[in-house]
Short mmCIF file of C-alpha atoms in Angstrom, two decimals:
data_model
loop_
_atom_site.label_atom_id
_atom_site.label_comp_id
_atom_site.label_asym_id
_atom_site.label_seq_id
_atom_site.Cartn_x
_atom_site.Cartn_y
_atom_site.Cartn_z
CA UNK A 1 -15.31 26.99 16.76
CA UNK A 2 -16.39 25.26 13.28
CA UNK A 3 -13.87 26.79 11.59
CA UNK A 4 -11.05 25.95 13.92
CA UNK A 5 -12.10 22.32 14.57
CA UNK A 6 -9.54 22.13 11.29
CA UNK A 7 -6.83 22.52 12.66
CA UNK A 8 -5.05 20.06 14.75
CA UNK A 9 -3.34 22.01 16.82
CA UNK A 10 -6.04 24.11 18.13
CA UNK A 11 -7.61 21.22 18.49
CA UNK A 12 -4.41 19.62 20.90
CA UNK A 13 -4.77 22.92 22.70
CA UNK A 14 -8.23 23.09 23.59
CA UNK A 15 -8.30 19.10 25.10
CA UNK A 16 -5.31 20.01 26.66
CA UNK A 17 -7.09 23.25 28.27
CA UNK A 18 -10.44 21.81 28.65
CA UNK A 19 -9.41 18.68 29.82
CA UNK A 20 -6.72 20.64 32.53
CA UNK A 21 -9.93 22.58 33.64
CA UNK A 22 -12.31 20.18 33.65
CA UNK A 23 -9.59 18.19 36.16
CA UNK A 24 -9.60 20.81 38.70
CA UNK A 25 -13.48 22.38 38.11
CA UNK A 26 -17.03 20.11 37.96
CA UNK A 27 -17.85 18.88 34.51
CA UNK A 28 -19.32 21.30 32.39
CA UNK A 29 -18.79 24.48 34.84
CA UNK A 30 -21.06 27.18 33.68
CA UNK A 31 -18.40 29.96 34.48
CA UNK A 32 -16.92 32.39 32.15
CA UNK A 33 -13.62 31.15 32.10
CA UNK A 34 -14.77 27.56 30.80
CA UNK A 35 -16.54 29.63 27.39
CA UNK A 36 -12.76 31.36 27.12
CA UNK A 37 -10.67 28.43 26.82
CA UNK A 38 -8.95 28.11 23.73
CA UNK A 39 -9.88 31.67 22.56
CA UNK A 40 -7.10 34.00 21.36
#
């Protein structure tokens, strides 16, 4: 994810994902989905 932390629309994406999931799941789930958020 280093090499996308560059780019500030992935970056948009992924809070706007992670914060979405986070919103309806527990902090931190450790489920598979949470690890696929913001993958292509």
């Amino acid at each position: 994810m280093t090499e996308n932390a560059q780019d500030p629309i992935y970056c948009l994406l992924f809070w706007e994902e992670l914060v979405r999931f986070m919103d309806n799941k527990k902090p931190l789930p450790d489920v598979p989905s949470y690890e696929a958020v913001g993958l292509p």
